[in-house]
C-alpha positions as MATLAB code, in Angstrom:
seq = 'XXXXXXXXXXXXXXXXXXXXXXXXXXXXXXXXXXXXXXXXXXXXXXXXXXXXXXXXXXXXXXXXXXXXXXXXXXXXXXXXXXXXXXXXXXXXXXXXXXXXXXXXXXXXXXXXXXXXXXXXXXXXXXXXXXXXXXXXXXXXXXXXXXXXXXXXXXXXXXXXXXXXXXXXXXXXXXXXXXXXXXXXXXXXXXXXXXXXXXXXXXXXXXXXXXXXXXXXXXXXXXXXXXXXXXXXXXXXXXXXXXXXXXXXXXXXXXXXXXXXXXXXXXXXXXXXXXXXXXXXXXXXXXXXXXXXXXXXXXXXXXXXXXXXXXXXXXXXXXXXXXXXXXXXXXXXXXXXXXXXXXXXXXXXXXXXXXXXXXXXXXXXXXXXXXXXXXXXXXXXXXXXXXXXXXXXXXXXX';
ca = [
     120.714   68.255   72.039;
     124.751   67.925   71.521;
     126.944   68.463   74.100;
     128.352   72.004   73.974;
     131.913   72.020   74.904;
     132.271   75.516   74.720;
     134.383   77.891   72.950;
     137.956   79.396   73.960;
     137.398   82.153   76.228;
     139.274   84.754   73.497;
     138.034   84.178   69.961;
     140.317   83.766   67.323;
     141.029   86.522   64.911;
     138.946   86.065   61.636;
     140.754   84.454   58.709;
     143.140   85.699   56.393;
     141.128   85.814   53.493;
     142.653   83.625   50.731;
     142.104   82.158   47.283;
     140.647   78.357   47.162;
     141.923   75.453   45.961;
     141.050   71.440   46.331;
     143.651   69.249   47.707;
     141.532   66.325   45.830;
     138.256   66.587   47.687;
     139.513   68.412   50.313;
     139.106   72.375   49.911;
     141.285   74.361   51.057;
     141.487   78.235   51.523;
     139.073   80.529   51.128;
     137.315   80.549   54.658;
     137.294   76.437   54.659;
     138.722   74.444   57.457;
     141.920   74.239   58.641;
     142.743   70.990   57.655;
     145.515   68.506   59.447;
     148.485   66.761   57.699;
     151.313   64.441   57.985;
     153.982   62.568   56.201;
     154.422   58.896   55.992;
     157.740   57.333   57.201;
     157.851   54.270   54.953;
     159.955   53.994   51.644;
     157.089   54.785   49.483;
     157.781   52.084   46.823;
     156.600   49.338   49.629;
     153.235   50.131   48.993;
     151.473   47.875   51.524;
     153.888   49.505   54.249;
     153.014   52.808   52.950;
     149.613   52.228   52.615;
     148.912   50.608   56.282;
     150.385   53.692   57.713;
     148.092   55.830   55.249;
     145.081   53.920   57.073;
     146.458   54.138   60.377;
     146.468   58.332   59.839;
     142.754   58.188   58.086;
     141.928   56.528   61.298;
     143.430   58.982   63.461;
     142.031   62.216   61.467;
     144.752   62.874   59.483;
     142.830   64.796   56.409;
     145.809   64.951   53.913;
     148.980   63.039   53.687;
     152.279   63.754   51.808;
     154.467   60.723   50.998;
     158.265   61.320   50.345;
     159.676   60.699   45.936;
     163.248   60.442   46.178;
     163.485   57.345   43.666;
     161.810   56.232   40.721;
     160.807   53.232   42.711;
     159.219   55.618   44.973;
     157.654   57.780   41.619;
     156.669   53.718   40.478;
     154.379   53.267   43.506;
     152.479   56.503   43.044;
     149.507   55.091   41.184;
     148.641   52.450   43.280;
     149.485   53.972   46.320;
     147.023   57.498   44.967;
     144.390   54.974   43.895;
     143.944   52.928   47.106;
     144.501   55.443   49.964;
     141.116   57.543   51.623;
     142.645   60.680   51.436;
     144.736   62.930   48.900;
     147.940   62.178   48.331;
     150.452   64.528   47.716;
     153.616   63.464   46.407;
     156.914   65.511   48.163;
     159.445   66.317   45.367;
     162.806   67.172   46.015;
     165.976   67.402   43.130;
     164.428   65.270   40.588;
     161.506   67.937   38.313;
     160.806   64.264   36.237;
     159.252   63.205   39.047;
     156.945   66.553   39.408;
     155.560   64.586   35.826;
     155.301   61.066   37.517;
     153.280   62.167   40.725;
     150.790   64.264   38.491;
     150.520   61.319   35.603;
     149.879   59.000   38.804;
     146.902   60.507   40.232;
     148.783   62.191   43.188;
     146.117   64.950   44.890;
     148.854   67.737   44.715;
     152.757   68.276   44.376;
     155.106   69.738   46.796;
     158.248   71.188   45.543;
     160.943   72.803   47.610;
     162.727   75.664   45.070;
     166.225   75.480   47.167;
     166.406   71.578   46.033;
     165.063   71.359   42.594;
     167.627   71.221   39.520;
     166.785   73.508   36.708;
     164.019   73.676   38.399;
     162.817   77.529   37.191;
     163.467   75.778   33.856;
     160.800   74.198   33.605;
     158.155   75.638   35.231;
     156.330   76.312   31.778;
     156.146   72.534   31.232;
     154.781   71.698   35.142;
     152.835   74.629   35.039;
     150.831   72.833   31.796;
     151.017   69.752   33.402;
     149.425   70.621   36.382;
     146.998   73.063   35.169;
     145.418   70.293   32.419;
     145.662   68.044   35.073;
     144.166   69.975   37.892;
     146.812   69.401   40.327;
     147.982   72.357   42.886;
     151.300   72.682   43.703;
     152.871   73.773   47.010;
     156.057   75.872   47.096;
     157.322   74.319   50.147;
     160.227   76.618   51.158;
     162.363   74.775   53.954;
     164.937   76.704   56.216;
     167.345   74.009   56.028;
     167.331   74.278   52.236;
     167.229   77.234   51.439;
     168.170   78.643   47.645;
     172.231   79.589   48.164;
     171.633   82.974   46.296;
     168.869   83.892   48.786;
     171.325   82.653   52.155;
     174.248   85.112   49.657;
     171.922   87.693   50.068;
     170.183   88.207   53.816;
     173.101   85.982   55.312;
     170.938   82.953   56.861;
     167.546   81.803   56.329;
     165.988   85.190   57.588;
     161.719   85.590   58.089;
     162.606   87.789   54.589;
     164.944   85.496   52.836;
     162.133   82.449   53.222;
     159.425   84.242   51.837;
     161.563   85.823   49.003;
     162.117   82.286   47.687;
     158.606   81.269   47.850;
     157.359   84.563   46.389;
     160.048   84.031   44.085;
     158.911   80.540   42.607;
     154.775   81.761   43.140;
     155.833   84.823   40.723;
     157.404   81.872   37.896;
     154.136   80.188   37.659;
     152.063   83.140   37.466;
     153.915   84.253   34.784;
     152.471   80.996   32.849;
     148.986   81.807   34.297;
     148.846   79.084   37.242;
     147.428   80.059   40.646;
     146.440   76.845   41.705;
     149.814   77.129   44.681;
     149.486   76.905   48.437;
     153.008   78.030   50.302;
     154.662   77.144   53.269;
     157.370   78.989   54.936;
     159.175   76.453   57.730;
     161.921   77.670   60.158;
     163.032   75.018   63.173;
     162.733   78.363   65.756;
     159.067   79.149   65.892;
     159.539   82.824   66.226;
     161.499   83.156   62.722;
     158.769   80.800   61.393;
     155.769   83.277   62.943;
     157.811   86.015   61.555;
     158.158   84.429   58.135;
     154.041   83.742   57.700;
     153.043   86.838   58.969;
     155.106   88.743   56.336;
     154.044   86.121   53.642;
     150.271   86.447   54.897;
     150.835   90.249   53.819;
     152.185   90.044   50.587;
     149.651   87.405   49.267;
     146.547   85.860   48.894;
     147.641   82.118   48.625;
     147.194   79.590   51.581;
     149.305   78.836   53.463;
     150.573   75.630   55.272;
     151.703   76.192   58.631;
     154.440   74.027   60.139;
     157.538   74.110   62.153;
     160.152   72.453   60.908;
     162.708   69.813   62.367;
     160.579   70.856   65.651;
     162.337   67.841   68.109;
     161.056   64.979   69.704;
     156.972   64.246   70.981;
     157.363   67.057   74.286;
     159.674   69.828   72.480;
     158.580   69.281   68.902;
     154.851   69.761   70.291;
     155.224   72.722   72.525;
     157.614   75.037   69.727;
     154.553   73.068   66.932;
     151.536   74.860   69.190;
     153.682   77.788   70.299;
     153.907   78.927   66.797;
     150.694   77.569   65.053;
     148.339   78.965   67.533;
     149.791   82.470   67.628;
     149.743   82.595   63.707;
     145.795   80.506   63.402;
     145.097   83.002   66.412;
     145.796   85.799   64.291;
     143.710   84.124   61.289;
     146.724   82.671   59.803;
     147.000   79.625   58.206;
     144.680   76.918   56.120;
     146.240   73.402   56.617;
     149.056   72.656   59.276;
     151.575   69.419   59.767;
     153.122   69.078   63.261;
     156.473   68.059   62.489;
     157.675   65.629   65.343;
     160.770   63.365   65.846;
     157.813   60.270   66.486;
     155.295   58.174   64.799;
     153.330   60.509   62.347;
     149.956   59.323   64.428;
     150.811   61.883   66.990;
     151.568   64.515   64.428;
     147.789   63.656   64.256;
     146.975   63.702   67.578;
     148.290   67.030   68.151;
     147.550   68.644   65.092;
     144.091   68.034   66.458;
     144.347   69.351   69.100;
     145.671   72.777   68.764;
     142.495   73.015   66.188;
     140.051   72.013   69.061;
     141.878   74.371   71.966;
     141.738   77.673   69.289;
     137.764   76.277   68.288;
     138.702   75.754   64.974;
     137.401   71.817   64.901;
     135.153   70.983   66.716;
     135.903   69.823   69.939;
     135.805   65.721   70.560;
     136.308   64.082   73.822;
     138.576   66.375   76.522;
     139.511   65.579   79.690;
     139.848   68.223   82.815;
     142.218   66.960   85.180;
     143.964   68.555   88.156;
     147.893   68.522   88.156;
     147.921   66.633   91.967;
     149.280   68.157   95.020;
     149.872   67.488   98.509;
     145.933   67.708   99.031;
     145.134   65.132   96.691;
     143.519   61.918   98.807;
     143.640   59.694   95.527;
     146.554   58.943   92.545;
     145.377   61.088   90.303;
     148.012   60.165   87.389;
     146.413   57.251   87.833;
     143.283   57.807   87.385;
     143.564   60.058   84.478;
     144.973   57.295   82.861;
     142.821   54.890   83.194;
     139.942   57.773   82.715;
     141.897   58.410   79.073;
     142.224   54.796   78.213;
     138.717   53.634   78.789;
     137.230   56.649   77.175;
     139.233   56.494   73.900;
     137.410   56.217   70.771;
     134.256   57.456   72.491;
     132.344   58.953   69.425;
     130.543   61.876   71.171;
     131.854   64.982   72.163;
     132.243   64.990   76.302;
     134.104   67.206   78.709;
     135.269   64.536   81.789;
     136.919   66.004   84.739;
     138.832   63.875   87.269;
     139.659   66.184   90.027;
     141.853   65.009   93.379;
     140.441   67.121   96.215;
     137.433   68.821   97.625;
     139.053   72.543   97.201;
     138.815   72.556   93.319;
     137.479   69.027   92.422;
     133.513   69.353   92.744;
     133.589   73.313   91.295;
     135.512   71.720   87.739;
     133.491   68.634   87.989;
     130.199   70.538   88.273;
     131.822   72.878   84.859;
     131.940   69.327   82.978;
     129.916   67.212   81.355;
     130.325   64.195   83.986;
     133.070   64.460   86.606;
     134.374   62.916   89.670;
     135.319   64.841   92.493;
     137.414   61.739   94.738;
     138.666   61.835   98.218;
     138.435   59.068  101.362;
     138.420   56.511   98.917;
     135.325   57.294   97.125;
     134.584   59.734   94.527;
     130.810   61.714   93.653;
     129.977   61.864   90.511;
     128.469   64.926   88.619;
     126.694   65.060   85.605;
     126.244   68.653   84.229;
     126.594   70.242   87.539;
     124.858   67.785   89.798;
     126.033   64.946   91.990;
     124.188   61.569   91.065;
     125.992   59.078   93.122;
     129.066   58.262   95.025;
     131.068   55.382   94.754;
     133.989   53.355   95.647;
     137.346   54.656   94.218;
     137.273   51.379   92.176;
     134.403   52.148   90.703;
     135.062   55.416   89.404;
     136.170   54.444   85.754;
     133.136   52.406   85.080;
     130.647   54.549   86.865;
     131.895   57.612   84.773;
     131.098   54.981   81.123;
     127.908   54.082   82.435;
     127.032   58.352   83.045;
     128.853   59.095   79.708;
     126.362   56.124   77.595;
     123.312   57.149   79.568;
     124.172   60.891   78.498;
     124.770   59.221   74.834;
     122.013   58.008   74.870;
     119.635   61.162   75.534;
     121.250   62.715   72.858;
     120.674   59.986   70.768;
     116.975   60.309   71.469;
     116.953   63.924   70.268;
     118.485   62.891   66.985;
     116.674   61.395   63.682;
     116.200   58.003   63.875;
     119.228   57.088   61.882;
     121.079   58.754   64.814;
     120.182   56.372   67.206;
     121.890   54.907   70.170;
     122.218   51.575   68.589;
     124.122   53.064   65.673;
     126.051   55.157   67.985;
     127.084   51.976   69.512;
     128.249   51.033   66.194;
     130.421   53.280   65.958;
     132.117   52.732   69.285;
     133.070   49.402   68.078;
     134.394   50.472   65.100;
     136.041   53.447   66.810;
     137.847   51.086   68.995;
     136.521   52.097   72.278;
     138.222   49.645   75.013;
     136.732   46.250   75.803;
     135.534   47.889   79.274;
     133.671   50.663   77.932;
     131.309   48.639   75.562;
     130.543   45.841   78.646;
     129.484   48.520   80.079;
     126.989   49.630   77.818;
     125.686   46.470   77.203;
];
């Protein structure tokens, strides 16, 4: 039976209903999941560089990955970067509309184009529109605060909630006048209020999807905390159908949190989480510690677990009993619980590996209830490959 990690306690609001479209094989819109982006960092015409960073986001659940076309060295690389990487590529277009051509002739999943930053752009949006449309590439008006059309910033004054989705309705309205609907929109604003403001009023006035993001959000702490501010008031409200965490830091953690505003709001399901107390002056062990070395062992761990690690005897064994397996420590020892019951005590340096070995044996059962094909040996597999620490798989042999 899998491990039920639960749901939030307030349900999300049902999705904006929205036309479809495929990102490559990756749907998007129309009731499908939210899916999770990033941008690579490289120069794009160093393929291997751009490429290895490509894997390193597959790896870390990144579903869709943009890669930056300022040069035609960078338009040069497209095919072979299109051809070799696991998910769809889109190529990000700014300035140059020749290279709208290149990223489509090269196999690129989908284009983004920001209308504030593209040259005679409106000019040719009969020939991209053809393009694109024979080619069966969607295009994303990506409308950027920062670079926003000057007649638009003439008009409302700054880059207003009103003046961002003016310019994307703007370009949408171009290509539907040469029959092309394949077009997913973003609306980015670095203050996550104008940005909330700006998709809620585009959510109204269209039936596109949308890519949430915050733009220029700030380092790892800030850039994640204005990133889920925003994005989980709007995919509360049943806003949004792929989202890129914009951080000042390796795009991994984009990732990483990306991921995890879908599994707090139950829209992915929920992986491994762990429950720990914040520490006070009742806590009888470290328990930054211990989280730590709780979150290191268990990474990579390949089924979905709820692990609490709780400092004292006022909260500790009522969250440990809510989890999966938890330890409830004090005096130097902690008890273990495994879905609400204590099943040993042990040393405080044992507490790490006595949590693996309950976390396997629980792997295990639910192995058992599985098809064959399911079983614990190829769950073990896929630990290995996962990369769970050296600790974690002595321990389950």
């Amino acid at each position: 039976m899998p491990v039920d990690l639960g749901m939030p306690a307030r349900p999300v609001a049902a999705r904006r209903p929205s036309r479809r479209i495929m990102v490559g094989p990756v749907p998007v819109g129309g009731g499908e999941p939210v899916s999770v982006q990033s941008m690579t960092t490289t120069v794009t015409a160093d393929v291997g560089a751009t490429l290895r960073q490509i894997a390193g986001l597959t790896a870390a659940g990144c579903q869709i990955v943009r890669v930056a076309v300022p040069s035609q060295d960078d338009a040069d690389a497209l095919p072979e970067i299109a051809r070799q990487s696991r998910i769809p590529v889109i190529a990000d277009i700014h300035f140059q509309p020749r290279y709208v051509f290149a990223a489509i002739e090269a196999g690129c999943a989908a284009v983004r184009v920001n209308p504030g930053n593209i040259r005679r752009f409106d000019d040719r949006v009969r020939e991209i529109a053809r393009a694109a449309g024979d080619a069966g590439v969607p295009i994303r008006i990506g409308v950027n605060a920062g670079s926003l059309d000057e007649r638009l910033l003439r008009k409302h004054g700054r880059a207003t909630p009103a003046a961002l989705v003016e310019s994307a309705l703007w370009e949408c309205s171009l290509f539907e006048e040469h029959g092309f609907r394949d077009l997913k929109i973003s609306v980015k604003h670095h203050d996550p209020v104008v940005a909330v403001e700006a998709y809620r009023q585009l959510a109204a006035e269209c039936d596109y999807p949308l890519h949430l993001g915050v733009t220029e959000a700030g380092p790892l702490l800030q850039g994640t905390v204005k990133s889920a501010v925003a994005m989980g008031r709007l995919l509360g409200e049943g806003i949004g159908d792929t989202i890129r965490v914009s951080l000042s830091a390796p795009p991994v953690e984009e990732v990483k949190v990306g991921i995890g505003i879908l599994e707090s709001l139950g829209l992915r399901e929920r992986s491994l989480e762990i429950v720990s107390c914040p520490s006070c002056g009742r806590a009888q062990v470290d328990v930054y510690r211990l989280t730590d070395q709780v979150a290191a062992a268990f990474e990579g761990f390949p089924h979905p677990l709820r692990v609490a690690v709780m400092g004292c005897v006022v909260n500790g064994p009522g969250e440990a009993r809510e989890a999966d397996i938890g330890v409830s420590s004090g005096n130097g020892k902690g008890q273990i619980f495994v879905r609400g019951d204590v099943v040993r005590t042990v040393p405080e340096s044992r507490i790490v590996e006595a949590l693996l070995e309950e976390a396997l044996r629980l792997a295990g059962e639910q192995a058992a209830e599985q098809p064959p094909e399911q079983s614990l040996d190829r769950a073990g597999e896929r630990a290995g490959h996962a990369g769970i620490p050296a600790v974690a798989q002595e321990v389950a042999r």
